[in-house]
Every structure is written in structure tokens, then in C-alpha cells.
mmCIF file of C-alpha atoms in Angstrom:
data_model
loop_
_atom_site.group_PDB
_atom_site.id
_atom_site.type_symbol
_atom_site.label_atom_id
_atom_site.label_comp_id
_atom_site.label_asym_id
_atom_site.label_seq_id
_atom_site.Cartn_x
_atom_site.Cartn_y
_atom_site.Cartn_z
ATOM 1 C CA MET A 531 -6.473 161.817 262.729
ATOM 2 C CA ALA A 532 -7.773 162.073 266.300
ATOM 3 C CA LEU A 533 -11.542 162.048 266.759
ATOM 4 C CA GLU A 534 -11.548 165.482 268.415
ATOM 5 C CA LYS A 535 -9.641 166.996 265.486
ATOM 6 C CA LEU A 536 -12.061 165.501 262.958
ATOM 7 C CA ILE A 537 -15.065 166.802 264.904
ATOM 8 C CA SER A 538 -13.477 170.252 265.061
ATOM 9 C CA GLU A 539 -12.730 170.214 261.331
ATOM 10 C CA GLY A 540 -16.301 169.114 260.570
ATOM 11 C CA ASP A 541 -17.678 171.909 262.743
ATOM 12 C CA LYS A 542 -15.648 174.430 260.764
ATOM 13 C CA GLN A 543 -16.956 173.044 257.478
ATOM 14 C CA LEU A 544 -20.531 173.270 258.773
ATOM 15 C CA HIS A 545 -19.945 176.903 259.684
ATOM 16 C CA GLU A 546 -18.587 177.564 256.192
ATOM 17 C CA LYS A 547 -21.622 175.818 254.610
ATOM 18 C CA ASP A 548 -19.339 173.242 253.011
ATOM 19 C CA TYR A 549 -21.791 170.471 253.834
ATOM 20 C CA LEU A 550 -20.416 167.818 251.501
ATOM 21 C CA SER A 551 -16.976 168.108 253.094
ATOM 22 C CA ALA A 552 -18.552 168.109 256.566
ATOM 23 C CA ILE A 553 -20.370 164.850 255.799
ATOM 24 C CA ALA A 554 -17.110 163.287 254.600
ATOM 25 C CA THR A 555 -15.268 164.479 257.720
ATOM 26 C CA PHE A 556 -17.897 163.200 260.170
ATOM 27 C CA THR A 557 -17.982 159.907 258.236
ATOM 28 C CA SER A 558 -14.211 159.622 258.779
ATOM 29 C CA ALA A 559 -14.784 160.332 262.460
ATOM 30 C CA LEU A 560 -17.299 157.496 262.634
ATOM 31 C CA LYS A 561 -14.826 155.119 261.005
ATOM 32 C CA GLU A 562 -12.415 155.887 263.827
ATOM 33 C CA ALA A 563 -15.117 155.790 266.508
ATOM 34 C CA PRO A 564 -18.333 154.028 265.377
ATOM 35 C CA LYS A 565 -20.101 154.997 268.615
ATOM 36 C CA ALA A 566 -19.298 158.720 268.403
ATOM 37 C CA LEU A 567 -22.681 160.266 269.283
ATOM 38 C CA GLN A 568 -21.725 163.806 268.260
ATOM 39 C CA ALA A 569 -20.425 162.670 264.868
ATOM 40 C CA PHE A 570 -23.844 161.150 264.086
ATOM 41 C CA LEU A 571 -25.734 164.233 265.279
ATOM 42 C CA LYS A 572 -23.457 166.685 263.466
ATOM 43 C CA ARG A 573 -23.577 164.656 260.244
ATOM 44 C CA ALA A 574 -27.371 164.729 260.602
ATOM 45 C CA THR A 575 -27.138 168.513 260.718
ATOM 46 C CA ALA A 576 -25.155 168.563 257.469
ATOM 47 C CA TYR A 577 -27.714 166.282 255.809
ATOM 48 C CA GLN A 578 -30.530 168.520 257.029
ATOM 49 C CA LYS A 579 -28.837 171.595 255.584
ATOM 50 C CA MET A 580 -28.886 169.829 252.207
ATOM 51 C CA SER A 581 -32.565 168.891 252.699
ATOM 52 C CA LYS A 582 -31.644 165.204 252.874
ATOM 53 C CA TYR A 583 -34.065 164.650 255.736
ATOM 54 C CA GLU A 584 -34.240 160.849 255.564
ATOM 55 C CA ASN A 585 -30.445 160.613 255.842
ATOM 56 C CA ALA A 586 -30.559 163.002 258.789
ATOM 57 C CA LYS A 587 -33.220 160.924 260.543
ATOM 58 C CA ARG A 588 -31.216 157.728 260.030
ATOM 59 C CA ASP A 589 -28.204 159.329 261.729
ATOM 60 C CA ILE A 590 -30.387 160.549 264.575
ATOM 61 C CA ALA A 591 -31.846 157.042 264.960
ATOM 62 C CA ASP A 592 -28.290 155.687 265.324
ATOM 63 C CA ALA A 593 -27.570 158.435 267.850
ATOM 64 C CA PHE A 594 -30.683 157.449 269.831
ATOM 65 C CA GLU A 595 -29.422 153.846 270.011
ATOM 66 C CA ILE A 596 -26.039 155.008 271.327
ATOM 67 C CA ALA A 597 -27.696 157.367 273.815
ATOM 68 C CA ASN A 598 -29.926 154.576 275.103
ATOM 69 C CA GLN A 599 -26.888 152.338 275.585
ATOM 70 C CA ARG A 600 -25.135 155.076 277.547
ATOM 71 C CA GLY A 601 -28.230 155.765 279.625
ATOM 72 C CA LYS A 602 -27.588 159.517 279.823
ATOM 73 C CA ARG A 603 -30.739 161.616 279.794
ATOM 74 C CA GLU A 604 -28.999 164.695 278.375
ATOM 75 C CA ASP A 605 -27.775 162.642 275.389
ATOM 76 C CA LEU A 606 -31.343 161.515 274.720
ATOM 77 C CA GLY A 607 -32.477 165.118 275.125
ATOM 78 C CA GLU A 608 -30.051 166.251 272.426
ATOM 79 C CA CYS A 609 -31.300 163.507 270.080
ATOM 80 C CA TYR A 610 -34.889 164.605 270.632
ATOM 81 C CA PHE A 611 -33.866 168.214 269.942
ATOM 82 C CA LYS A 612 -32.129 167.328 266.652
ATOM 83 C CA LEU A 613 -35.116 165.269 265.526
ATOM 84 C CA GLY A 614 -37.388 168.183 266.395
ATOM 85 C CA LEU A 615 -35.344 170.464 264.132
ATOM 86 C CA VAL A 616 -35.572 168.012 261.227
ATOM 87 C CA LEU A 617 -39.337 167.615 261.629
ATOM 88 C CA TYR A 618 -39.703 171.400 261.843
ATOM 89 C CA ALA A 619 -37.751 171.749 258.588
ATOM 90 C CA GLU A 620 -40.192 169.238 257.069
ATOM 91 C CA LYS A 621 -43.047 171.479 258.337
ATOM 92 C CA ASP A 622 -44.316 168.818 260.752
ATOM 93 C CA ILE A 623 -44.688 171.310 263.579
ATOM 94 C CA VAL A 624 -46.832 169.010 265.736
ATOM 95 C CA GLY A 625 -44.189 166.269 265.567
ATOM 96 C CA ALA A 626 -41.469 168.871 266.140
ATOM 97 C CA LEU A 627 -43.238 170.146 269.271
ATOM 98 C CA LYS A 628 -43.455 166.651 270.773
ATOM 99 C CA ASN A 629 -39.712 166.216 270.326
ATOM 100 C CA PHE A 630 -38.863 169.664 271.702
ATOM 101 C CA GLU A 631 -40.992 168.831 274.745
ATOM 102 C CA ARG A 632 -39.043 165.605 275.226
ATOM 103 C CA ALA A 633 -35.757 167.465 274.719
ATOM 104 C CA VAL A 634 -36.587 169.831 277.587
ATOM 105 C CA GLU A 635 -37.878 166.969 279.736
ATOM 106 C CA TYR A 636 -34.626 165.048 279.274
ATOM 107 C CA GLY A 637 -32.380 168.021 280.032
ATOM 108 C CA CYS A 638 -31.047 168.760 276.527
ATOM 109 C CA ARG A 639 -27.689 170.549 276.566
ATOM 110 C CA GLU A 640 -28.820 172.918 273.791
ATOM 111 C CA THR A 641 -29.584 176.166 275.606
ATOM 112 C CA THR A 642 -32.275 177.195 273.102
ATOM 113 C CA ALA A 643 -34.344 174.023 273.538
ATOM 114 C CA SER A 644 -36.848 175.773 275.827
ATOM 115 C CA THR A 645 -37.106 178.713 273.442
ATOM 116 C CA TRP A 646 -37.791 176.388 270.515
ATOM 117 C CA LYS A 647 -40.443 174.591 272.570
ATOM 118 C CA THR A 648 -42.184 177.899 273.384
ATOM 119 C CA LYS A 649 -41.873 179.114 269.792
ATOM 120 C CA VAL A 650 -43.406 175.971 268.288
ATOM 121 C CA GLU A 651 -46.123 175.827 270.950
ATOM 122 C CA TYR A 652 -47.091 179.289 269.788
ATOM 123 C CA GLU A 653 -47.102 178.217 266.123
ATOM 124 C CA VAL A 654 -49.214 175.124 266.822
ATOM 125 C CA LYS A 655 -51.690 177.218 268.802
ATOM 126 C CA LYS A 656 -51.793 179.840 266.037
ATOM 127 C CA GLN A 657 -52.339 177.164 263.387
ATOM 128 C CA GLN A 658 -55.158 175.612 265.386
ATOM 129 C CA GLU A 659 -56.785 179.033 265.797
ATOM 130 C CA ASP A 660 -56.537 179.701 262.064
ATOM 131 C CA LYS A 661 -58.307 176.421 261.333
ATOM 132 C CA THR A 662 -61.292 177.563 263.399
ATOM 133 C CA ILE A 663 -61.935 180.670 261.257
ATOM 134 C CA PRO A 664 -65.525 180.492 259.869
ATOM 135 C CA GLU A 665 -65.906 179.946 256.155
ATOM 136 C CA GLN A 666 -66.360 183.126 254.131
ATOM 137 C CA ASN A 667 -67.706 183.300 250.575
ATOM 138 C CA GLY A 668 -67.659 179.524 250.412
ATOM 139 C CA LYS A 669 -63.927 179.343 251.165
ATOM 140 C CA GLY A 670 -62.378 177.733 254.199
ATOM 141 C CA PRO A 671 -59.343 179.010 256.110
ATOM 142 C CA ASP A 672 -56.070 179.288 254.230
ATOM 143 C CA SER A 673 -53.567 176.897 255.784
ATOM 144 C CA SER A 674 -50.746 179.144 254.581
ATOM 145 C CA SER A 675 -51.721 181.763 257.168
ATOM 146 C CA ALA A 676 -50.021 179.778 259.946
ATOM 147 C CA SER A 677 -46.691 181.287 261.010
ATOM 148 C CA GLN A 678 -43.742 179.779 259.184
ATOM 149 C CA PRO A 679 -40.015 180.711 259.093
ATOM 150 C CA GLN A 680 -39.355 182.849 256.042
ATOM 151 C CA SER A 681 -36.332 183.868 254.057
ATOM 152 C CA ASP A 682 -35.217 187.489 253.843
ATOM 153 C CA GLN A 683 -36.958 187.583 250.467
ATOM 154 C CA LYS A 684 -40.767 187.781 250.513
ATOM 155 C CA VAL A 685 -43.458 187.167 247.930
ATOM 156 C CA GLY A 686 -45.497 190.272 247.181
ATOM 157 C CA LYS A 687 -49.200 190.254 248.012
ATOM 158 C CA SER A 688 -50.841 192.995 246.023
ATOM 159 C CA ASP A 689 -53.032 190.270 244.512
ATOM 160 C CA SER A 690 -55.064 188.597 247.279
ATOM 161 C CA SER A 691 -54.761 185.267 245.460
ATOM 162 C CA VAL A 692 -51.010 185.138 246.051
ATOM 163 C CA LYS A 693 -50.595 182.790 249.005
ATOM 164 C CA GLU A 694 -47.338 180.993 248.242
ATOM 165 C CA LYS A 695 -44.562 180.933 250.804
ATOM 166 C CA ILE A 696 -41.285 180.498 248.979
ATOM 167 C CA LYS A 697 -38.183 179.662 251.005
ATOM 168 C CA ASP A 698 -34.604 179.406 249.808
ATOM 169 C CA ASP A 699 -31.341 177.982 251.125
ATOM 170 C CA TRP A 700 -27.799 177.425 249.901
ATOM 171 C CA TYR A 701 -24.669 175.385 250.534
ATOM 172 C CA GLN A 702 -21.301 174.970 248.817
ATOM 173 C CA SER A 703 -18.633 172.478 247.888
ATOM 174 C CA GLY A 704 -15.084 173.240 246.816
ATOM 175 C CA ASP A 705 -16.044 174.245 243.280
ATOM 176 C CA LYS A 706 -19.806 174.910 243.341
ATOM 177 C CA VAL A 707 -22.496 176.876 245.119
ATOM 178 C CA ILE A 708 -25.950 175.281 245.233
ATOM 179 C CA ILE A 709 -29.043 177.460 245.768
ATOM 180 C CA THR A 710 -32.327 175.697 246.502
ATOM 181 C CA VAL A 711 -35.659 177.471 245.998
ATOM 182 C CA TYR A 712 -38.506 175.497 247.553
ATOM 183 C CA ALA A 713 -41.462 175.778 245.179
ATOM 184 C CA LYS A 714 -43.817 172.998 244.180
ATOM 185 C CA ALA A 715 -45.038 172.019 240.717
ATOM 186 C CA VAL A 716 -43.093 174.649 238.765
ATOM 187 C CA LYS A 717 -42.781 173.934 235.041
ATOM 188 C CA GLU A 718 -39.242 174.051 233.683
ATOM 189 C CA SER A 719 -40.482 175.957 230.639
ATOM 190 C CA ASP A 720 -41.756 178.729 232.929
ATOM 191 C CA VAL A 721 -38.409 179.276 234.661
ATOM 192 C CA GLU A 722 -36.188 182.155 233.545
ATOM 193 C CA PHE A 723 -32.526 181.782 234.521
ATOM 194 C CA LYS A 724 -29.859 184.398 233.902
ATOM 195 C CA ALA A 725 -26.267 184.433 235.127
ATOM 196 C CA ASP A 726 -23.090 186.325 234.430
ATOM 197 C CA GLU A 727 -19.768 186.362 236.261
ATOM 198 C CA SER A 728 -21.048 188.398 239.197
ATOM 199 C CA SER A 729 -24.830 187.906 239.378
ATOM 200 C CA VAL A 730 -27.631 185.375 239.159
ATOM 201 C CA LEU A 731 -31.372 185.740 238.611
ATOM 202 C CA ILE A 732 -34.128 183.137 238.607
ATOM 203 C CA SER A 733 -37.828 183.848 238.207
ATOM 204 C CA PHE A 734 -41.069 181.984 237.570
ATOM 205 C CA PRO A 735 -44.819 182.690 237.801
ATOM 206 C CA ILE A 736 -46.545 181.823 241.078
ATOM 207 C CA SER A 737 -50.090 182.877 240.188
ATOM 208 C CA ILE A 738 -51.931 184.877 237.547
ATOM 209 C CA GLY A 739 -50.230 188.251 237.310
ATOM 210 C CA SER A 740 -47.592 187.448 239.957
ATOM 211 C CA GLU A 741 -43.978 186.374 239.656
ATOM 212 C CA TYR A 742 -41.355 185.156 242.103
ATOM 213 C CA GLN A 743 -37.941 186.639 241.397
ATOM 214 C CA PHE A 744 -34.698 185.835 243.213
ATOM 215 C CA GLU A 745 -31.660 187.929 242.339
ATOM 216 C CA ILE A 746 -28.177 188.295 243.854
ATOM 217 C CA ASN A 747 -26.060 191.102 242.432
ATOM 218 C CA PRO A 748 -23.181 191.085 243.059
ATOM 219 C CA LEU A 749 -22.344 187.567 244.169
ATOM 220 C CA PHE A 750 -19.740 186.953 246.858
ATOM 221 C CA SER A 751 -17.220 185.855 244.194
ATOM 222 C CA THR A 752 -17.158 185.313 240.445
ATOM 223 C CA ILE A 753 -18.711 182.300 238.706
ATOM 224 C CA ASP A 754 -18.515 180.618 235.315
ATOM 225 C CA PRO A 755 -21.978 181.299 233.811
ATOM 226 C CA GLN A 756 -21.455 178.779 230.999
ATOM 227 C CA SER A 757 -21.008 175.950 233.506
ATOM 228 C CA SER A 758 -23.863 177.093 235.738
ATOM 229 C CA GLY A 759 -27.520 176.152 235.427
ATOM 230 C CA PHE A 760 -30.623 174.852 237.168
ATOM 231 C CA LYS A 761 -32.792 171.762 237.566
ATOM 232 C CA VAL A 762 -36.494 171.617 238.374
ATOM 233 C CA TYR A 763 -37.809 168.974 240.776
ATOM 234 C CA SER A 764 -41.325 168.319 242.053
ATOM 235 C CA THR A 765 -40.835 170.376 245.224
ATOM 236 C CA LYS A 766 -37.873 172.624 244.463
ATOM 237 C CA ILE A 767 -35.630 174.326 241.939
ATOM 238 C CA GLU A 768 -31.909 173.732 242.360
ATOM 239 C CA VAL A 769 -29.468 176.303 240.952
ATOM 240 C CA SER A 770 -25.832 175.230 240.502
ATOM 241 C CA LEU A 771 -23.208 177.977 240.216
ATOM 242 C CA LYS A 772 -19.705 176.977 239.126
ATOM 243 C CA LYS A 773 -17.050 178.897 241.079
ATOM 244 C CA LYS A 774 -14.298 180.533 239.035
ATOM 245 C CA GLU A 775 -12.003 180.358 242.048
ATOM 246 C CA ALA A 776 -11.960 177.593 244.649
ATOM 247 C CA VAL A 777 -12.580 179.916 247.601
ATOM 248 C CA LYS A 778 -14.971 179.584 250.543
ATOM 249 C CA TRP A 779 -17.983 181.863 250.297
ATOM 250 C CA SER A 780 -19.041 183.353 253.630
ATOM 251 C CA SER A 781 -22.335 184.489 252.077
ATOM 252 C CA LEU A 782 -24.123 184.489 248.730
ATOM 253 C CA ALA A 783 -23.943 188.231 248.264
ATOM 254 C CA GLY A 784 -20.995 190.544 247.863
ATOM 255 C CA ALA A 785 -20.486 193.880 249.602
ATOM 256 C CA GLU A 786 -23.092 195.700 247.516
ATOM 257 C CA GLU A 787 -25.763 193.024 247.559
ATOM 258 C CA SER A 788 -28.985 193.735 245.720
ATOM 259 C CA ASN A 789 -31.467 190.999 246.610
ATOM 260 C CA THR A 790 -34.705 191.547 244.749
ATOM 261 C CA LEU A 791 -38.011 189.761 244.935
ATOM 262 C CA SER A 792 -40.648 191.310 242.754
ATOM 263 C CA ASN A 793 -44.183 190.940 241.530
ATOM 264 C CA GLU A 794 -45.343 191.869 238.023
ATOM 265 C CA SER A 795 -48.051 193.998 239.630
ATOM 266 C CA SER A 796 -45.273 196.325 240.901
ATOM 267 C CA ALA A 797 -45.858 195.662 244.598
ATOM 268 C CA THR A 798 -43.365 197.074 247.088
ATOM 269 C CA HIS A 799 -41.461 194.409 249.021
ATOM 270 C CA LYS A 800 -39.824 195.124 252.355
ATOM 271 C CA PRO A 801 -38.269 192.436 254.565
ATOM 272 C CA LEU A 802 -39.942 192.129 257.958
ATOM 273 C CA SER A 803 -38.315 191.342 261.269
ATOM 274 C CA TYR A 804 -39.718 189.257 264.106
ATOM 275 C CA PRO A 805 -41.140 190.085 266.555
ATOM 276 C CA SER A 806 -41.514 193.666 265.361
ATOM 277 C CA SER A 807 -41.912 194.944 261.806
ATOM 278 C CA SER A 808 -41.255 198.525 262.929
ATOM 279 C CA LYS A 809 -38.344 200.231 261.184
ATOM 280 C CA LYS A 810 -37.919 202.864 263.917
ATOM 281 C CA ALA A 811 -34.675 202.908 265.888
ATOM 282 C CA ILE A 812 -35.472 201.645 269.384
ATOM 283 C CA ASN A 813 -34.070 203.142 272.577
ATOM 284 C CA TRP A 814 -33.915 199.900 274.518
ATOM 285 C CA SER A 815 -32.940 201.532 277.832
ATOM 286 C CA SER A 816 -36.308 203.296 277.983
ATOM 287 C CA PHE A 817 -38.273 200.740 275.969
ATOM 288 C CA ASP A 818 -41.744 200.037 277.370
ATOM 289 C CA ILE A 819 -42.409 196.332 276.918
ATOM 290 C CA GLN A 820 -46.146 197.063 276.755
ATOM 291 C CA ASP A 821 -45.711 199.464 273.806
ATOM 292 C CA GLU A 822 -48.276 198.411 271.195
ATOM 293 C CA GLU A 823 -46.491 200.453 268.513
ATOM 294 C CA GLU A 824 -43.606 197.982 268.573
ATOM 295 C CA THR A 825 -45.439 194.661 268.923
ATOM 296 C CA ASP A 826 -48.818 193.546 267.699
ATOM 297 C CA LYS A 827 -51.167 191.514 269.904
ATOM 298 C CA SER A 828 -50.153 188.077 268.661
ATOM 299 C CA GLU A 829 -46.484 188.894 269.207
ATOM 300 C CA THR A 830 -47.215 190.288 272.670
ATOM 301 C CA ASP A 831 -49.049 187.048 273.497
ATOM 302 C CA PHE A 832 -45.941 185.105 272.503
ATOM 303 C CA PHE A 833 -43.675 187.150 274.774
ATOM 304 C CA ALA A 834 -46.215 187.106 277.587
ATOM 305 C CA GLN A 835 -45.445 183.412 277.987
ATOM 306 C CA LEU A 836 -41.767 184.241 278.521
ATOM 307 C CA TYR A 837 -42.314 187.359 280.670
ATOM 308 C CA LYS A 838 -44.007 185.697 283.627
ATOM 309 C CA ASN A 839 -42.402 186.615 286.970
ATOM 310 C CA THR A 840 -39.628 188.749 285.443
ATOM 311 C CA ASP A 841 -38.669 192.381 286.045
ATOM 312 C CA ASP A 842 -38.547 195.150 283.396
ATOM 313 C CA ASP A 843 -34.773 194.919 282.824
ATOM 314 C CA THR A 844 -35.022 191.157 282.229
ATOM 315 C CA ARG A 845 -37.860 191.750 279.780
ATOM 316 C CA ARG A 846 -35.909 194.431 277.917
ATOM 317 C CA ALA A 847 -32.938 192.065 277.636
ATOM 318 C CA MET A 848 -35.164 189.301 276.271
ATOM 319 C CA MET A 849 -36.910 191.573 273.781
ATOM 320 C CA LYS A 850 -33.712 193.281 272.573
ATOM 321 C CA SER A 851 -31.794 190.024 272.053
ATOM 322 C CA TYR A 852 -34.767 188.331 270.363
ATOM 323 C CA VAL A 853 -35.585 191.241 268.017
ATOM 324 C CA GLU A 854 -32.014 191.996 266.940
ATOM 325 C CA SER A 855 -31.172 188.316 266.342
ATOM 326 C CA ASP A 856 -34.396 187.567 264.410
ATOM 327 C CA GLY A 857 -35.552 185.174 267.110
ATOM 328 C CA THR A 858 -32.358 183.104 267.439
ATOM 329 C CA VAL A 859 -30.876 184.501 270.678
ATOM 330 C CA LEU A 860 -32.615 184.998 274.018
ATOM 331 C CA THR A 861 -30.829 186.444 277.052
ATOM 332 C CA THR A 862 -32.149 187.677 280.403
ATOM 333 C CA ASN A 863 -29.041 189.662 281.376
ATOM 334 C CA TRP A 864 -29.727 193.361 280.774
ATOM 335 C CA GLU A 865 -26.167 194.371 281.727
ATOM 336 C CA GLU A 866 -24.899 192.169 278.904
ATOM 337 C CA ALA A 867 -27.656 193.085 276.439
ATOM 338 C CA ARG A 868 -27.527 196.856 277.012
ATOM 339 C CA ALA A 869 -24.380 197.505 274.960
ATOM 340 C CA LYS A 870 -24.393 194.428 272.746
ATOM 341 C CA LYS A 871 -25.591 194.153 269.142
ATOM 342 C CA PHE A 872 -27.054 190.665 268.680
ATOM 343 C CA GLU A 873 -26.462 188.947 265.357
ATOM 344 C CA THR A 874 -28.599 186.195 263.840
ATOM 345 C CA SER A 875 -27.271 182.956 265.332
ATOM 346 C CA PRO A 876 -29.597 179.979 264.817
ATOM 347 C CA PRO A 877 -28.978 176.755 266.723
ATOM 348 C CA GLU A 878 -27.106 174.034 264.894
ATOM 349 C CA GLY A 879 -29.403 172.354 262.408
ATOM 350 C CA MET A 880 -31.365 175.418 261.300
ATOM 351 C CA VAL A 881 -30.867 178.078 258.666
ATOM 352 C CA ALA A 882 -31.058 181.747 259.548
ATOM 353 C CA LYS A 883 -34.388 182.998 258.247
ATOM 354 C CA LYS A 884 -36.557 185.944 259.111
ATOM 355 C CA TRP A 885 -40.022 185.136 260.377
ATOM 356 C CA ASP A 886 -43.040 187.149 259.279
ATOM 357 C CA SER A 887 -45.704 186.466 261.915
ATOM 358 C CA LYS A 888 -48.260 188.621 260.061
ATOM 359 C CA THR A 889 -48.463 186.494 256.934
#
């Protein structure tokens, strides 16, 4: 099979979250062309999606060697960008920033490289500011207050002691769907797992009087609950759902999804959007970019870095595209943005998550 066809097939499998098949396809591509830079970088993306970060970094290291041999700055820039995404997924935001800076310096082809650089600069600055908060009541600053990408599900905070930030992700093979919940030091005996043909629920305590609960009802397609289950690791819980039919899932949830994350203290949980948590419908044509009702100060500071030397229409386009896409699309063309509804579209190598900057 021609290299281009294998790359195209692997791209499709990545889009469908069939990461195991994508890895196999890009491996076949590398057998045909051992110096195929894109096959290494795309296989690294598939490994990253499965949280196999060391595998991803090995592929990126091979890509760096090929890029150095070619001597093309944009190839090196793309390698730096991919490594930045892996480090960001590992929560090494300082290391990620250094690589995003190099990616921009080397002319990375990825159009969102500059946006990622600005975004992570903001996070590093915010984290450094949080570390300078004076001690209160004998307690130092809480490192969890730094901005981090979050899933659509959020942990309730009616109890001030609840500080955990739980993320989740999923991928699929031909006959299984794997859901990963990233939580450290959870005891298997504390985990409650329930599944039937059309729903799944997993819950466990996260602090005294608080409980994390992840529920999908209905699922995208039916499963075999008897062949489904979970495993607890030191840093995550992995849920394996056996498909009843060998079909590709385009999402975890079906048409009438009911994702629930609750707390035993009966807190109300509402997903937040970045950069604005406002639920009001926004008239973008007349939107005032200085409106404090729509953005808090920290968010305004973030956009101030992008707004320099731009007119109001450019700013509206940037704000509208960024808000509607949960921070994954940034355009400066108001004529394009005016009538367009922007969907969440993260760059290759990242999972679409909503970001709560107020945590």
C-alpha cells in the first residue's frame, strides 16, 4: 500500500479514536518508508492519546533525527510542537512552554503553535503568581489552583477541602471502548462500577463527604456488561467496555446523553466554558470586548496579549472563535466569524477539554 494511502488511513483512524489501529497503520507506513517524518509524529499522537507518553517521546526523538538530517526548520518546529503537547499532557507546563517557543521560532507549520505558546505562557505566569500567595492559617498556596485543562465533568466544591482535579479520556478498538479516569491512589475496594447494555457509572470517594461520579446514559451503542469491567492503577482507573456490535463510536454518549458528576453533599455542578462562564446568549456583532460581565480580569489579561494593535472587528472575531470552540480555534477574520458557529477542534495530539480558569 502506498505511503500516502497509509498515512490517510491512519489519519482517519485517529479521527475515529481507533488509536490501536492507527498505531498499526503508521507502523506499516514506517516499514515502507523508515524515514517518514509524519508517520513518526502521527504515531506519537496516537500513543499520546493512549497516555503512552514514553512511546510518544521515542517517536518524536526519531522524528527529530530525521528533521535534523533534512535540515528543514519547519520540520524541527513541528517536532518541537509535538513534544510540547506531550509535555503539556504530562503537566510539565514549563517544559511545554520551552518547546512551544522553539516551535514558533523554527516556523512550525501548525497554525495554532503561537496560540499554544501564548496560552501556556499565561498558565506559567498564573502558576508563578499563585505560588507567591502569602501563607494563611499555617497553610501555603494550593498548587491545584493553577489553570489546567479540564474535562466537561467537574468535581463539586461545596466542601473547601475538595481540591482534586479529575480528568478523563477515552479511545476505542474494534471491539472495546476504553475510558481512563485520571485519579491517584484510589483503592479498588472504594470503587463502585455499574454497567448495563446502554449505560455505565463509576464512582469513588475523593475526600471526606465528597464523591467523584462519572456516568454516561445512554452510551453511543450497546455493550456487553458481563464482559466489561475496570482496573485500578496508581495514577488512573481504566474502564473497559465490550462492544456488542463492532461499530465505530463517534462519541461516548448517545443522543440523550446524561453525563453526571456529583458530590454527596448535593452540590450543583455546571460545566464552565473558557474564556467566559456566562450562560447568556451573546450578540457578537455588538459585543464590547471590554465588557467585564463576560470576562473576568484574569481572562481579560490573557486576551490583552492577543489584542495588541488590532481593531474591534478583529477582536470580536478572536473572542467569538475562541469562546465557541473552547479555546481551540482562533481567527481574526470577522467576515468569516460573523455567521459561523465554531466547534471544538483541538490541534492534533490533544483531547478536547473545557478549561475552567477560575478553579
